[in-house]
XYZ file of C-alpha atoms in Angstrom:
649
model
C 98.805 200.089 115.852
C 101.191 201.099 113.107
C 104.225 200.453 115.240
C 102.825 197.059 116.109
C 102.397 196.243 112.476
C 105.867 197.381 111.440
C 107.452 195.651 114.419
C 105.703 192.447 113.425
C 106.735 192.818 109.820
C 110.448 193.563 110.163
C 113.087 191.502 111.912
C 116.903 191.869 111.920
C 117.336 188.248 110.943
C 116.795 187.277 107.299
C 116.366 183.899 105.627
C 114.884 182.254 108.712
C 111.703 180.248 108.754
C 108.571 181.294 110.605
C 108.134 179.546 113.924
C 105.766 176.628 114.047
C 104.041 177.833 117.210
C 104.276 181.212 118.942
C 103.188 182.287 122.341
C 102.672 185.958 123.276
C 104.477 187.098 126.385
C 102.225 188.047 129.232
C 101.619 191.801 129.339
C 101.470 193.537 132.705
C 101.496 197.076 131.343
C 98.281 196.987 129.313
C 94.743 196.091 130.122
C 93.090 192.805 129.441
C 91.173 194.106 126.409
C 94.248 195.640 124.847
C 96.228 192.429 125.388
C 93.488 190.448 123.706
C 93.471 192.790 120.714
C 97.220 192.590 120.413
C 97.081 188.804 120.569
C 94.458 188.656 117.816
C 96.526 191.020 115.719
C 99.581 188.831 116.179
C 97.644 185.770 115.086
C 96.383 187.512 111.957
C 99.854 188.752 111.089
C 101.317 185.293 111.492
C 98.644 183.836 109.257
C 99.254 186.585 106.745
C 102.946 185.754 106.784
C 102.183 182.092 106.179
C 99.876 183.088 103.342
C 102.668 185.140 101.852
C 105.181 182.291 102.091
C 102.707 179.804 100.696
C 101.470 181.731 97.673
C 104.329 184.067 96.813
C 107.609 182.335 95.948
C 109.125 184.448 93.192
C 109.795 188.112 93.511
C 109.496 189.616 90.024
C 108.562 193.124 91.189
C 110.467 194.662 94.100
C 108.925 197.007 96.611
C 110.859 199.797 94.997
C 108.630 199.445 91.924
C 105.445 199.466 93.956
C 102.688 201.826 92.886
C 102.695 203.289 96.405
C 105.592 205.783 96.627
C 105.620 205.694 100.422
C 106.183 202.001 100.507
C 108.819 202.250 97.797
C 110.803 204.898 99.706
C 110.669 202.831 102.902
C 111.988 199.819 101.064
C 114.860 201.809 99.552
C 115.909 203.040 102.992
C 115.658 199.545 104.429
C 117.917 198.140 101.713
C 120.423 200.926 102.193
C 120.466 200.229 105.903
C 120.994 196.516 105.459
C 123.549 196.963 102.720
C 125.653 199.344 104.813
C 125.649 196.978 107.768
C 123.704 199.483 109.944
C 120.905 197.547 111.537
C 118.008 199.785 112.585
C 115.955 199.058 115.628
C 112.236 198.527 115.443
C 111.551 201.898 117.036
C 113.804 203.696 114.538
C 112.110 202.088 111.580
C 108.647 202.793 112.943
C 109.625 206.452 113.448
C 110.642 206.879 109.817
C 108.607 209.622 108.120
C 107.568 207.304 105.345
C 106.130 204.779 107.795
C 104.263 207.461 109.731
C 102.900 208.887 106.501
C 101.985 205.433 105.360
C 100.073 204.722 108.552
C 98.365 208.103 108.467
C 97.390 207.535 104.859
C 95.973 204.131 105.704
C 94.054 205.578 108.650
C 92.670 208.571 106.790
C 91.502 206.394 103.910
C 88.638 205.129 106.048
C 87.988 207.606 108.918
C 84.772 205.846 109.931
C 86.717 202.815 111.210
C 87.063 202.374 114.954
C 90.386 202.077 116.708
C 89.993 198.352 117.253
C 89.322 197.684 113.608
C 92.369 199.578 112.299
C 94.795 196.679 112.650
C 92.603 194.530 110.450
C 92.338 197.352 107.892
C 96.073 197.987 107.786
C 96.758 194.266 107.738
C 94.459 193.817 104.760
C 96.122 196.776 103.029
C 99.606 195.403 103.536
C 98.445 191.929 102.560
C 97.507 193.317 99.169
C 100.920 194.967 98.930
C 102.539 191.695 99.843
C 100.654 190.173 96.930
C 103.078 191.963 94.595
C 106.051 190.097 96.011
C 107.630 187.436 93.895
C 108.014 183.871 95.173
C 111.648 183.571 94.319
C 112.943 186.136 96.856
C 110.320 185.857 99.534
C 112.913 185.592 102.323
C 113.938 189.210 101.658
C 110.839 190.206 103.496
C 111.614 189.977 107.219
C 109.683 188.124 109.888
C 107.493 189.526 112.668
C 108.811 187.272 115.412
C 111.134 189.574 117.343
C 108.957 192.656 116.927
C 106.253 191.113 119.088
C 108.633 189.410 121.512
C 107.405 186.016 120.443
C 108.929 182.664 121.335
C 109.841 180.561 118.302
C 110.703 176.920 117.707
C 113.674 176.282 115.463
C 112.529 172.846 114.346
C 110.117 174.306 111.794
C 109.289 171.686 109.209
C 110.502 172.574 105.725
C 107.903 170.288 104.244
C 105.225 172.754 105.378
C 107.108 175.633 103.815
C 107.755 173.895 100.519
C 104.993 171.308 100.149
C 102.019 172.261 102.294
C 99.131 170.227 100.929
C 96.611 172.329 102.894
C 98.042 175.734 102.053
C 96.154 176.724 98.925
C 92.832 175.360 100.081
C 93.122 177.084 103.445
C 94.513 180.542 102.699
C 92.683 181.258 99.476
C 89.554 181.751 101.570
C 89.699 184.989 103.589
C 87.170 183.602 106.044
C 89.615 180.871 107.071
C 92.141 183.475 108.178
C 90.495 183.425 111.598
C 91.579 179.849 112.360
C 93.241 179.525 115.737
C 96.912 178.676 116.048
C 96.113 175.208 117.407
C 93.784 174.482 114.490
C 96.375 175.646 111.989
C 99.051 173.525 113.641
C 96.831 170.425 113.728
C 95.829 170.858 110.085
C 99.441 171.307 109.066
C 100.456 168.185 110.994
C 97.657 166.202 109.359
C 98.692 167.445 105.927
C 102.269 166.396 106.513
C 101.191 162.885 107.564
C 99.013 162.553 104.469
C 101.902 163.704 102.331
C 104.310 161.246 103.948
C 101.773 158.487 103.420
C 101.457 159.342 99.722
C 105.234 159.370 99.317
C 105.474 155.976 101.016
C 102.851 154.594 98.631
C 104.845 155.806 95.643
C 108.047 154.102 96.792
C 108.439 150.509 95.518
C 108.109 148.228 98.486
C 110.946 145.733 98.776
C 109.901 142.172 99.476
C 110.618 140.982 102.942
C 113.204 138.337 103.766
C 110.577 135.623 104.195
C 109.012 136.288 100.783
C 112.413 136.437 99.078
C 113.799 133.313 100.757
C 110.871 131.066 101.743
C 112.903 127.865 101.597
C 115.709 129.283 103.702
C 113.146 130.602 106.190
C 111.593 127.152 106.582
C 115.014 125.657 107.117
C 115.929 128.256 109.746
C 112.646 127.710 111.580
C 113.207 123.968 111.632
C 116.790 124.478 112.746
C 115.706 126.763 115.587
C 112.989 124.345 116.666
C 115.152 121.262 116.576
C 118.460 122.840 117.487
C 121.651 120.881 117.285
C 119.879 117.520 117.237
C 117.983 118.421 114.061
C 121.136 119.715 112.418
C 123.077 116.543 113.213
C 120.184 114.396 112.034
C 119.863 116.312 108.758
C 123.606 116.219 108.246
C 123.645 112.451 108.674
C 120.660 112.125 106.349
C 122.373 114.009 103.519
C 125.572 112.065 104.099
C 123.678 108.783 103.807
C 122.110 109.657 100.467
C 125.288 111.057 98.924
C 127.673 108.503 100.374
C 129.365 111.083 102.586
C 130.208 113.402 99.677
C 127.958 116.239 100.889
C 126.521 117.593 104.125
C 123.548 119.635 105.301
C 125.305 122.950 104.649
C 125.805 121.963 101.010
C 122.117 121.107 100.772
C 121.039 124.486 102.182
C 123.319 126.343 99.777
C 121.847 124.383 96.886
C 118.253 125.041 97.950
C 118.550 128.807 98.426
C 120.838 129.608 95.504
C 119.487 130.553 92.102
C 122.296 128.644 90.408
C 121.311 125.608 88.355
C 124.097 123.065 87.905
C 123.622 121.160 84.628
C 123.661 117.399 84.724
C 126.367 115.468 82.943
C 125.455 114.402 79.409
C 126.807 112.565 76.373
C 127.461 113.872 72.859
C 123.752 113.672 72.064
C 122.937 115.815 75.086
C 121.333 112.975 77.039
C 121.898 112.078 80.681
C 122.062 108.337 81.327
C 121.341 106.812 84.728
C 121.785 103.264 85.996
C 118.983 102.394 88.424
C 119.143 99.206 90.441
C 117.301 97.886 93.449
C 118.138 95.392 96.142
C 115.533 93.652 98.252
C 116.928 93.933 101.787
C 115.025 95.907 104.406
C 117.913 98.343 104.628
C 121.080 98.995 102.665
C 123.221 96.914 104.995
C 121.003 93.838 104.631
C 119.998 93.958 108.281
C 117.365 91.543 109.458
C 113.850 92.734 108.867
C 110.497 91.865 107.394
C 111.659 91.661 103.788
C 115.193 90.314 104.332
C 116.340 87.061 102.769
C 119.645 85.366 102.031
C 120.016 87.206 98.710
C 119.266 90.657 100.159
C 122.076 92.294 98.166
C 121.145 90.724 94.824
C 119.756 93.306 92.410
C 116.165 92.268 91.752
C 115.735 95.147 89.316
C 118.087 96.724 86.785
C 117.086 99.655 84.631
C 118.652 102.131 82.242
C 117.118 105.616 82.011
C 118.170 108.079 79.311
C 116.952 111.668 79.852
C 116.801 114.536 77.385
C 116.743 117.626 79.624
C 115.908 120.025 76.804
C 113.123 117.998 75.192
C 111.885 116.843 78.628
C 111.545 113.185 77.719
C 113.014 109.955 78.989
C 113.476 106.428 77.706
C 113.755 103.501 80.110
C 114.820 99.921 79.520
C 114.630 97.170 82.120
C 117.019 94.234 81.948
C 116.139 90.743 83.167
C 117.975 89.851 86.362
C 118.942 86.445 84.910
C 120.776 87.983 81.938
C 124.095 86.180 81.509
C 127.149 88.411 81.712
C 130.891 87.916 82.138
C 133.139 87.126 85.067
C 132.073 90.247 86.974
C 129.254 88.052 88.291
C 131.111 85.889 90.764
C 128.555 83.158 91.416
C 126.538 81.776 88.520
C 127.291 84.606 86.091
C 123.938 86.410 86.217
C 123.766 90.193 86.089
C 121.932 90.427 89.416
C 125.116 89.186 91.124
C 127.335 92.028 89.893
C 126.608 94.399 92.772
C 126.882 91.877 95.591
C 130.182 90.565 94.212
C 131.818 93.954 93.595
C 130.569 95.502 96.847
C 131.565 92.551 99.038
C 127.968 91.897 99.987
C 127.092 95.578 100.335
C 130.106 96.663 102.364
C 131.588 98.811 99.576
C 128.734 100.766 98.006
C 130.871 102.762 95.579
C 132.636 99.712 94.128
C 129.385 97.827 93.684
C 127.629 100.777 92.039
C 130.497 101.398 89.615
C 130.456 97.731 88.579
C 126.719 97.899 87.862
C 127.162 101.101 85.821
C 129.885 99.429 83.765
C 127.734 96.368 83.000
C 124.643 98.393 82.066
C 126.751 100.660 79.867
C 128.162 97.699 77.938
C 124.714 96.208 77.377
C 122.914 99.425 76.390
C 125.769 101.042 74.507
C 125.228 104.240 76.510
C 127.688 106.157 78.636
C 126.459 105.945 82.235
C 126.748 109.202 84.191
C 124.930 108.467 87.441
C 123.525 105.637 89.490
C 120.586 105.399 91.875
C 120.506 102.487 94.297
C 117.056 101.886 95.782
C 116.102 99.356 98.413
C 112.846 97.754 97.308
C 112.151 96.818 100.910
C 111.633 100.526 101.639
C 108.969 100.744 98.964
C 106.345 99.944 101.578
C 107.275 102.991 103.637
C 107.651 105.273 100.618
C 104.254 104.433 99.150
C 102.526 104.648 102.521
C 104.142 108.040 103.153
C 102.527 109.188 99.910
C 99.121 107.769 100.816
C 99.307 105.044 98.179
C 99.728 105.036 94.391
C 97.587 104.117 91.387
C 98.932 101.711 88.752
C 97.443 100.271 85.555
C 99.053 97.062 84.251
C 99.077 95.912 80.638
C 98.269 92.250 81.289
C 96.485 90.263 83.956
C 98.549 89.304 87.001
C 97.599 86.452 89.299
C 100.468 85.942 91.725
C 98.468 85.406 94.867
C 100.532 82.443 96.075
C 103.863 84.328 96.118
C 103.089 88.049 96.464
C 99.297 88.039 96.908
C 98.990 90.350 93.882
C 95.953 89.974 91.648
C 95.295 92.723 89.090
C 93.254 93.106 85.917
C 94.776 94.577 82.785
C 93.670 98.106 81.887
C 92.019 98.751 85.263
C 93.539 101.535 87.434
C 94.258 99.980 90.824
C 95.089 101.807 94.038
C 97.957 100.148 95.901
C 99.259 100.618 99.414
C 102.886 99.952 100.316
C 102.519 96.178 100.717
C 100.746 95.704 97.397
C 103.101 98.049 95.552
C 106.075 96.004 96.743
C 104.305 92.813 95.740
C 103.724 94.148 92.227
C 107.367 95.220 91.910
C 108.540 91.709 92.845
C 105.877 89.593 91.129
C 107.155 87.450 88.277
C 104.694 84.588 88.537
C 101.160 84.546 87.255
C 101.888 86.585 84.125
C 102.538 85.512 80.559
C 105.963 87.139 80.259
C 107.307 86.355 83.725
C 110.443 88.312 84.594
C 110.032 90.674 81.610
C 106.608 91.732 82.881
C 108.079 92.328 86.324
C 110.604 94.787 84.892
C 107.846 96.721 83.132
C 105.736 96.792 86.294
C 108.673 98.123 88.297
C 108.870 101.023 85.846
C 105.150 101.650 86.304
C 105.569 101.729 90.087
C 108.389 104.285 89.854
C 106.386 106.494 87.479
C 103.356 106.254 89.786
C 105.466 107.383 92.756
C 106.804 110.315 90.752
C 103.281 111.341 89.712
C 101.980 111.001 93.258
C 104.671 113.285 94.649
C 103.886 115.882 91.967
C 100.109 115.846 92.491
C 99.996 115.492 96.269
C 101.782 118.715 97.183
C 103.111 117.134 100.359
C 103.098 119.042 103.623
C 106.260 119.372 105.703
C 105.627 116.377 108.053
C 104.920 114.070 105.105
C 107.978 115.349 103.253
C 110.185 114.823 106.311
C 108.814 111.293 106.637
C 109.554 110.562 102.977
C 113.057 112.023 103.175
C 113.688 109.979 106.297
C 112.723 106.790 104.481
C 114.807 107.662 101.432
C 117.773 108.613 103.594
C 118.078 105.030 104.835
C 117.142 103.363 101.565
C 118.547 105.384 98.691
C 122.097 106.055 97.580
C 123.377 107.944 94.566
C 126.454 109.597 93.124
C 124.447 112.644 92.062
C 126.115 115.632 93.713
C 124.048 117.711 96.106
C 124.052 120.694 93.729
C 122.888 118.430 90.889
C 119.991 117.019 92.903
C 118.135 120.332 92.571
C 118.512 120.180 88.781
C 117.479 116.529 88.622
C 114.391 117.200 90.736
C 113.369 120.092 88.491
C 113.906 118.040 85.334
C 111.823 115.146 86.619
C 109.055 117.407 87.911
C 108.676 118.922 84.443
C 108.235 115.530 82.810
C 104.883 114.488 81.474
C 104.285 110.751 82.039
C 103.406 110.524 78.356
C 106.992 111.545 77.571
C 108.504 108.628 79.504
C 108.817 105.680 77.136
C 109.532 102.092 78.097
C 111.626 99.985 75.720
C 110.743 96.268 75.810
C 113.120 93.468 74.943
C 110.459 91.051 73.731
C 107.562 91.391 71.309
C 109.245 94.285 69.520
C 108.911 95.132 65.806
C 112.360 93.584 65.472
C 111.230 90.427 67.262
C 112.472 89.186 70.612
C 115.835 90.690 71.474
C 116.530 88.155 74.244
C 115.716 84.500 74.833
C 115.922 81.853 77.525
C 118.851 79.463 77.698
C 120.367 76.922 80.061
C 124.010 76.484 81.052
C 125.709 74.150 83.495
C 127.184 75.757 86.581
C 128.979 73.499 89.038
C 127.448 70.464 87.429
C 123.929 71.892 87.636
C 121.982 73.384 84.736
C 121.056 76.973 85.487
C 118.410 78.958 83.599
C 119.667 82.170 82.001
C 118.496 84.914 79.666
C 120.818 85.677 76.763
C 120.675 88.063 73.776
C 119.047 86.598 70.664
C 122.231 87.401 68.758
C 124.299 85.250 71.124
C 125.881 85.315 74.565
C 127.116 88.823 75.404
C 126.237 90.028 71.881
C 124.265 93.177 72.627
C 124.260 94.690 69.116
C 120.529 94.343 68.420
C 119.636 95.563 71.892
C 121.776 98.652 71.422
C 120.373 99.402 67.951
C 116.780 99.074 69.123
C 117.371 101.269 72.162
C 119.117 103.823 69.980
C 116.173 103.955 67.582
C 113.716 104.443 70.442
C 115.794 107.244 71.901
C 115.878 108.890 68.483
C 112.084 108.612 68.253
C 111.735 110.737 71.367
C 114.568 113.142 70.657
C 114.464 116.229 68.487
C 117.979 117.514 68.006
C 120.565 117.367 65.217
C 122.735 115.111 67.367
C 119.995 112.463 67.664
C 118.485 112.853 64.203
C 118.441 109.963 61.753
C 119.334 111.220 58.301
C 119.593 109.155 55.125
C 121.945 110.702 52.556
C 121.462 109.529 48.942
C 123.490 110.142 45.796
C 121.339 111.249 42.864
C 124.234 111.731 40.433
C 126.465 109.483 38.319
C 129.539 110.369 40.366
C 130.725 108.093 43.135
C 131.261 109.034 46.775
C 128.748 111.911 46.810
C 126.624 110.499 49.663
C 129.670 109.605 51.770
C 131.066 113.110 51.387
C 127.698 114.614 52.317
C 127.631 112.520 55.469
C 131.012 113.890 56.493
C 129.885 117.481 55.956
C 126.618 116.996 57.840
C 128.346 115.411 60.799
C 130.796 118.306 60.901
C 127.761 120.584 61.247
C 126.464 118.535 64.192
C 123.906 116.362 62.410
C 123.680 112.601 62.727
C 123.651 110.574 59.491
C 122.682 106.946 60.020
C 122.571 105.787 56.396
C 123.960 106.451 52.914
C 123.294 105.038 49.447
C 122.213 105.750 45.898
C 118.900 107.308 44.995
C 116.578 105.464 42.589
C 117.405 106.055 38.952
C 115.950 109.241 37.627
C 116.557 112.916 37.151
C 117.404 115.026 40.187
C 117.820 118.531 38.831
C 117.978 120.198 42.252
C 121.366 120.412 43.880
C 119.864 119.272 47.203
C 116.406 117.939 48.020
C 115.340 117.618 51.675
C 112.408 115.432 52.761
C 110.922 115.260 56.248
C 109.717 111.800 57.282
C 108.867 112.192 60.966
C 107.886 115.155 63.118
C 111.217 116.565 64.284
C 110.464 120.254 63.895
C 113.593 121.575 65.629
C 115.930 119.469 63.503
C 113.932 120.393 60.414
C 114.504 124.104 61.036
C 118.234 123.562 61.450
C 118.473 121.505 58.248
C 116.516 124.135 56.321
C 118.883 126.794 57.607
C 121.911 124.670 56.776
C 120.829 124.044 53.178
C 118.956 127.310 52.655
C 115.790 125.618 51.402
C 112.400 124.353 52.557
C 111.871 120.702 53.442
C 109.374 118.743 51.350
C 106.799 116.350 52.819
C 107.339 112.598 52.733
C 104.593 112.268 50.121
C 106.853 114.008 47.566
C 109.650 111.497 48.073
C 110.525 109.428 44.966
C 109.240 105.871 45.054
C 111.561 103.059 45.958
C 113.233 104.697 48.976
C 112.994 102.807 52.272
C 112.423 105.433 54.958
C 112.090 103.042 57.891
C 114.048 104.246 60.944
C 114.831 107.614 59.324
C 113.659 111.121 60.159
C 114.975 112.907 57.048
C 116.148 112.020 53.545
C 118.682 114.159 51.698
C 119.187 113.594 47.962
C 122.192 115.208 46.292
C 121.336 115.928 42.645
C 123.120 117.268 39.617
C 121.737 120.580 38.439
C 121.371 120.986 34.687
C 123.898 123.351 33.164
C 122.686 125.916 30.651
C 124.659 126.078 27.383
């Protein structure tokens, strides 16, 4: 028994892990009972070794300091043997006097024990001795593998040695020491799986490709489903919209990238777009349901000025009969500009540039982009959206021409046919062509709102894009389309203002007139200030843009001189404009005392500009109610009075 114990406890190899599973060699020299006892003893010793490795990691007290002198002497001899390079065999070590004395002492301590119970007694005794080992140097204590002729597996899992979740709970209970090898192995395997699962839960899970790139995934799926035909179709579609300047690859890059390309803008930070519509069924004026001889005449002309930061827009529709210069090659009306410059639609770019130039001269704005829409496609667009809802400002009874009859102030649901009729109707309303321009704006806003609220599915979106591909052209680059779509989607309809040209606070800005053309009097619309005199139109549009803008560049500041010295207000205007503010008026303040060096008054509600002015002057703006009497604040957002501080003698 003692030799068995020592042989199981000492092995020539150090710093090796205990085998995961061991199998006793078949014994032909001993009886069945003795083999069974030896097997049980081996199992207990292996479990004891695992207990030692699990609980004892640091070795603070060596065996040489043990309270048992026999054990201490055996340890000293073992170290001397190892240190000198002389490896003792198991038989030699078991024959050492100290080991024999140790075994005799252990046996004589309890003489009433039977022979079969001695291994358990000695094992328990040594287990207590092992309890004095430190955890740090536990590998100094050798393994029992070779002593019993056991087969070992070298793929022992270090996780069980270092992080056995079941170790403490299992081996702290002496009763669990009788677990079979299979049970111990299964429990250890289960513990390792639980541990791996916990570690996986702690690791941050990276989003999959589909979640990180949903738009690209949809595109790839469509591309795989449709193959080359879908790619060629999409490529042609993008080329149609952009006039051949971009392709499908450019579109995909724009969709999946996080980059936002800013739109072009003027000095005031506004993006200005020329929108015009022709009435042919397609862009080439091909024969169709809505085609007529003047298919390439622009039935609608509109200027849209967008403030990307403030998320507002101002639109102004121009009457198609407005008289312009020689760029209109027939009668001289503005609706002829496109058809003349484009050679009846054959040169899209030339026609669009001519329209942008004309609208820029009339509005006084720098045109950055154009959007050419075919009103004939409106039927398909609206039907693809499931219809739109429009509320008009005055009654319309144009049943004879367009079959449109609508009541003012009543929301009306329109399908494609009725929406087109409303966009073209200029009869049956009090203001004629001017009302038609306003209604066209309402139709466009209704389409925008419908797209935002519908949340279109992929088939409906493909249908809409297909319609637009044949009936919309623009010079907006493919990488700018993403920005434009985001800007428009963020707009609240309440922040889109329409600027009329008649019935304004300034009066009518245009009027009807008649001029002979080829010996025939032709009806025109001309500015109230005179033919091609667009000053009042530009000033009114500028004031409306300022009403909806809140930035120093679009502010309307009145600078007044409150001193006896000349040129104070003019100098202040120069300084403010250097700082980025916009001064639209100067003058003298009403007579009186202005002891403060600068007095700032806020007239409107431009909070952002107010903060910048307060920072610039280092003071707090006063309300309009504190403004001295006699100052006309119409069309101004702020009033600045330069005073003369009193000097102390």
